[in-house]
XYZ file of C-alpha atoms in Angstrom:
334
model
C 0.000 0.000 0.000
C 2.864 2.340 0.913
C 4.563 1.569 -2.416
C 1.308 2.329 -4.265
C 0.950 5.641 -2.415
C 4.542 6.625 -3.225
C 4.066 5.698 -6.874
C 0.806 7.690 -7.071
C 2.502 10.714 -5.468
C 5.429 10.490 -7.891
C 3.083 10.344 -10.894
C 1.074 13.298 -9.608
C 4.270 15.301 -9.086
C 5.546 14.441 -12.569
C 2.255 15.476 -14.137
C 2.185 18.766 -12.242
C 5.752 19.488 -13.362
C 4.819 18.847 -16.974
C 1.921 21.349 -16.921
C 2.853 25.014 -17.514
C 2.785 27.038 -14.311
C -0.169 29.265 -15.217
C -0.895 29.881 -11.516
C 1.552 32.829 -11.631
C -0.686 34.527 -14.206
C -3.887 36.466 -13.540
C -6.678 37.267 -15.981
C -5.716 40.684 -17.345
C -7.089 42.913 -20.097
C -4.176 44.926 -21.496
C -5.313 47.989 -23.424
C -2.763 49.152 -26.000
C -3.512 52.209 -28.124
C -1.960 53.189 -31.442
C -2.144 56.239 -33.660
C -1.943 54.110 -36.788
C -4.510 51.748 -38.332
C -4.833 48.009 -37.785
C -3.483 47.188 -41.266
C -0.116 48.779 -40.400
C 2.734 46.322 -39.616
C 2.223 47.182 -35.937
C -0.967 45.125 -36.274
C 1.136 42.111 -37.294
C 3.366 42.732 -34.304
C 0.433 42.874 -31.897
C -0.905 39.552 -33.267
C 2.494 37.868 -32.840
C 2.807 39.287 -29.328
C -0.671 38.013 -28.402
C 0.082 34.510 -29.729
C 3.215 34.464 -27.573
C 1.273 35.672 -24.494
C -1.401 33.010 -25.066
C 1.271 30.334 -24.992
C 3.041 31.671 -21.917
C -0.025 32.599 -19.834
C -2.533 29.995 -20.926
C -4.672 32.743 -22.440
C -4.827 34.855 -19.276
C -2.975 37.912 -20.618
C -5.183 39.456 -23.308
C -4.371 42.506 -25.430
C -7.179 44.821 -26.517
C -5.797 47.065 -29.252
C -7.290 50.480 -29.988
C -6.357 51.800 -33.444
C -6.353 55.164 -35.159
C -5.960 57.166 -31.948
C -9.242 55.847 -30.511
C -7.959 56.493 -26.971
C -6.394 59.827 -27.898
C -3.151 60.887 -29.553
C 0.213 59.392 -28.691
C 1.065 62.089 -26.167
C -2.349 61.916 -24.481
C -2.160 58.119 -24.272
C 1.373 58.285 -22.861
C 0.202 60.653 -20.130
C -2.568 58.165 -19.318
C 0.126 55.516 -18.836
C 2.058 57.785 -16.502
C -1.135 58.339 -14.487
C -1.744 54.578 -14.267
C -5.129 54.630 -16.032
C -4.077 52.825 -19.235
C -1.717 49.906 -19.748
C 0.104 50.443 -23.046
C 0.731 52.502 -26.156
C 2.746 52.100 -29.352
C 4.137 55.550 -30.100
C 6.929 57.090 -32.100
C 9.603 58.882 -30.118
C 9.104 62.414 -31.498
C 5.825 63.308 -29.694
C 7.368 62.448 -26.311
C 10.337 64.824 -26.437
C 8.474 67.234 -24.137
C 8.384 64.511 -21.457
C 11.829 62.987 -22.058
C 14.025 65.479 -23.969
C 16.644 62.749 -24.533
C 14.301 61.106 -27.064
C 15.118 64.010 -29.389
C 18.317 62.096 -30.181
C 16.322 59.971 -32.644
C 15.392 63.092 -34.644
C 19.047 63.926 -35.340
C 19.814 63.814 -39.084
C 21.622 60.959 -40.828
C 22.089 59.214 -37.499
C 21.718 55.628 -38.759
C 22.876 54.383 -42.131
C 20.932 51.109 -42.211
C 18.152 49.357 -40.278
C 20.779 46.964 -38.912
C 22.703 49.858 -37.353
C 19.509 51.107 -35.749
C 18.691 47.651 -34.379
C 22.157 47.229 -32.868
C 21.903 50.550 -31.059
C 18.277 50.272 -29.938
C 18.530 46.650 -28.795
C 21.863 47.207 -27.052
C 23.381 49.295 -24.261
C 22.212 52.625 -25.622
C 18.617 51.398 -25.790
C 18.947 50.212 -22.176
C 20.173 53.666 -21.136
C 17.163 55.295 -22.784
C 14.864 52.763 -21.113
C 16.161 53.908 -17.718
C 15.201 57.488 -18.566
C 11.740 56.303 -19.597
C 11.277 54.378 -16.338
C 12.195 57.503 -14.381
C 9.243 59.165 -16.152
C 6.868 56.349 -15.195
C 7.113 54.384 -18.454
C 8.397 50.853 -19.091
C 9.636 50.373 -22.654
C 9.003 46.711 -23.457
C 10.761 46.864 -26.849
C 11.743 49.156 -29.711
C 9.570 48.483 -32.763
C 10.003 50.244 -36.108
C 8.484 53.329 -37.685
C 11.341 53.478 -40.171
C 13.530 55.616 -42.374
C 12.348 58.774 -44.078
C 13.420 59.427 -47.680
C 13.187 62.341 -50.108
C 10.980 62.763 -53.164
C 11.150 65.833 -55.400
C 10.204 67.209 -58.824
C 13.454 69.041 -59.686
C 16.492 66.730 -59.927
C 18.203 63.628 -58.557
C 19.885 64.273 -55.217
C 23.307 62.626 -55.186
C 25.153 65.060 -52.897
C 24.164 67.612 -50.282
C 24.685 70.518 -52.673
C 21.687 69.229 -54.677
C 19.362 70.405 -51.886
C 20.259 74.035 -52.647
C 17.102 76.148 -53.106
C 14.752 73.157 -53.022
C 11.415 73.851 -51.287
C 11.005 70.835 -48.983
C 7.954 70.188 -46.842
C 8.986 69.054 -43.349
C 7.194 68.353 -40.095
C 6.901 71.155 -37.543
C 10.018 69.973 -35.744
C 12.963 72.240 -35.013
C 15.592 69.590 -35.713
C 14.030 68.765 -39.101
C 13.816 72.478 -39.978
C 17.457 73.046 -39.040
C 18.566 69.921 -40.915
C 17.204 70.957 -44.297
C 18.042 74.640 -43.918
C 21.625 73.624 -43.119
C 21.734 71.710 -46.426
C 20.624 74.810 -48.326
C 16.976 73.820 -48.803
C 13.988 76.041 -48.147
C 12.410 73.999 -45.325
C 8.643 74.546 -45.251
C 6.483 73.269 -42.370
C 3.073 72.148 -43.614
C 0.149 70.008 -42.426
C 0.341 66.520 -43.908
C -3.091 66.802 -45.514
C -1.925 69.754 -47.626
C 1.187 68.096 -49.066
C -0.253 66.407 -52.173
C -1.921 69.542 -53.540
C 1.152 71.650 -52.712
C 3.323 69.237 -54.711
C 0.790 69.142 -57.538
C 0.699 72.942 -57.853
C 4.481 73.290 -57.362
C 3.987 75.356 -54.233
C 6.688 73.034 -52.889
C 9.226 70.899 -54.749
C 9.781 68.063 -52.357
C 8.688 66.157 -49.279
C 10.216 63.480 -47.040
C 8.507 60.370 -45.676
C 8.942 56.585 -45.494
C 8.394 54.693 -48.766
C 5.107 53.260 -47.510
C 3.731 56.772 -46.945
C 4.986 58.005 -50.317
C 3.186 55.039 -51.882
C -0.119 55.127 -49.996
C -0.382 58.933 -50.238
C 0.230 58.749 -54.026
C 2.986 61.348 -53.864
C 4.684 59.496 -56.733
C 1.932 60.850 -59.005
C 3.243 64.410 -58.589
C 7.008 63.775 -58.189
C 9.806 62.754 -60.570
C 12.686 61.683 -58.343
C 13.190 59.581 -55.228
C 16.421 59.578 -53.263
C 17.060 57.028 -50.549
C 18.528 59.499 -48.107
C 17.717 57.597 -44.900
C 18.018 61.020 -43.277
C 15.891 60.189 -40.243
C 15.021 56.927 -38.511
C 12.167 56.905 -36.038
C 11.555 53.971 -33.733
C 8.208 52.999 -32.301
C 8.262 52.380 -28.541
C 5.957 49.807 -26.964
C 5.424 51.568 -23.653
C 3.711 50.204 -20.555
C 2.498 52.073 -17.490
C 5.120 51.554 -14.766
C 2.448 52.053 -12.095
C 0.470 49.115 -13.524
C 3.505 47.030 -14.515
C 4.771 47.082 -10.925
C 1.532 45.401 -9.755
C 2.077 42.420 -12.087
C 3.766 39.204 -10.992
C 7.390 38.623 -12.051
C 6.146 35.925 -14.444
C 3.671 38.334 -16.056
C 6.344 41.016 -16.399
C 8.790 38.566 -17.985
C 6.124 37.308 -20.412
C 5.301 40.868 -21.517
C 8.960 41.701 -22.133
C 9.682 38.460 -23.994
C 6.543 38.608 -26.117
C 7.076 42.277 -26.955
C 10.389 41.200 -28.522
C 8.584 38.471 -30.504
C 6.145 41.148 -31.731
C 9.049 43.495 -32.478
C 10.787 40.975 -34.723
C 7.585 40.298 -36.667
C 6.728 44.002 -37.030
C 10.220 44.863 -38.257
C 10.134 42.008 -40.777
C 6.734 43.035 -42.164
C 7.570 46.731 -42.392
C 10.800 45.971 -44.291
C 8.847 43.796 -46.747
C 6.201 46.501 -47.140
C 8.853 49.150 -47.813
C 10.281 47.002 -50.623
C 6.810 46.514 -52.097
C 6.117 50.255 -51.954
C 9.470 51.081 -53.555
C 8.717 48.638 -56.393
C 5.376 50.409 -56.976
C 7.118 53.796 -57.025
C 9.658 52.535 -59.587
C 6.871 51.016 -61.692
C 5.209 54.460 -61.776
C 8.263 55.708 -63.671
C 10.111 57.686 -60.998
C 13.888 57.860 -61.130
C 15.285 56.323 -57.944
C 18.813 56.661 -56.584
C 20.555 55.799 -53.341
C 22.995 58.089 -51.542
C 26.411 56.452 -51.493
C 28.022 55.574 -48.167
C 30.667 58.219 -48.864
C 28.035 60.893 -49.432
C 26.107 59.778 -46.350
C 29.279 60.241 -44.305
C 29.858 63.634 -45.948
C 26.309 64.823 -45.209
C 26.545 63.461 -41.656
C 29.677 65.555 -41.162
C 27.901 68.584 -42.668
C 25.014 67.985 -40.220
C 27.176 68.004 -37.066
C 26.292 71.677 -36.629
C 22.676 70.546 -36.045
C 23.870 68.014 -33.460
C 25.794 70.740 -31.632
C 22.873 73.163 -31.726
C 20.492 70.684 -30.083
C 23.000 68.858 -27.900
C 22.207 70.725 -24.691
C 18.424 70.220 -24.904
C 18.777 66.510 -25.724
C 21.568 65.940 -23.197
C 25.250 66.011 -24.087
C 25.836 62.584 -22.528
C 23.065 61.087 -24.695
C 24.374 62.551 -27.968
C 27.977 61.600 -27.145
C 26.926 58.049 -26.184
C 25.072 57.326 -29.422
C 27.854 58.821 -31.586
C 30.424 56.685 -29.750
C 28.344 53.520 -30.130
C 27.814 54.107 -33.841
C 31.518 54.812 -34.345
C 32.307 51.454 -32.733
C 29.780 49.666 -34.964
C 31.202 51.259 -38.120
C 34.826 50.319 -37.408
């Protein structure tokens, strides 16, 4: 009888060890807002993240995504996270500069040459340093996703060197670093609401604009432009932010699952957005636009020309932040 009891106990223990430990997970509804629409690659990332959470939590951690700014703009949603009344948001870095000035580092011109450079920096020590600054502001960055590189389209001429910007009327966002960047290259930088850009290009009120390939494609800018230059002049990450006030109430297992699954979502989102950029570029070429890529030598030359912009904004971003990212990129490029 004693042997039977011991055997039964051993079997029960073995079975319990084989079952995932879902007891460390609670039923949670995780609201994540986005400014973009569900058909954006972020949507693919959210699906991959949810599949990962289902596996790790036994279906207890559920994401409810709100698209198209349904819970407010990126800044408003981020403030809701800081107040502990909303769980998450996927936001680009630029709108948050007023909260964490150091995020302005990602607006600096010609910072990254390739997506791989950006990934190495964001997923490495520099990204960790920025995450500490975010946590101090009440925000946990689960992972850096991708908004992507911005490139130039224009109706005047191919841009193969920085001198080709001279006199070109370029629409830019209302962002001081962007304004300074193009003015420094000799362009006439013109802030303008996004909804006005197509007609301004069509009527030649402006000569050029700058956006990711996907935006150039979906906004049909290729219909009123002749040239595309892959300048890669600005790379903007998306941040998958979580309310620190709420995150701190989660179990260690829940926190670990969120971090790990955010990385799974990140990898899927980056993959899809790269594929979509290639598809959009193919459509732009098929429309008859002349496309060229800035050489590595010219990128380095323009980056050197743009150092005056780095110096101008260094104090507001934080000298230690600017110096750290320049040093890390120099090490990568050796």
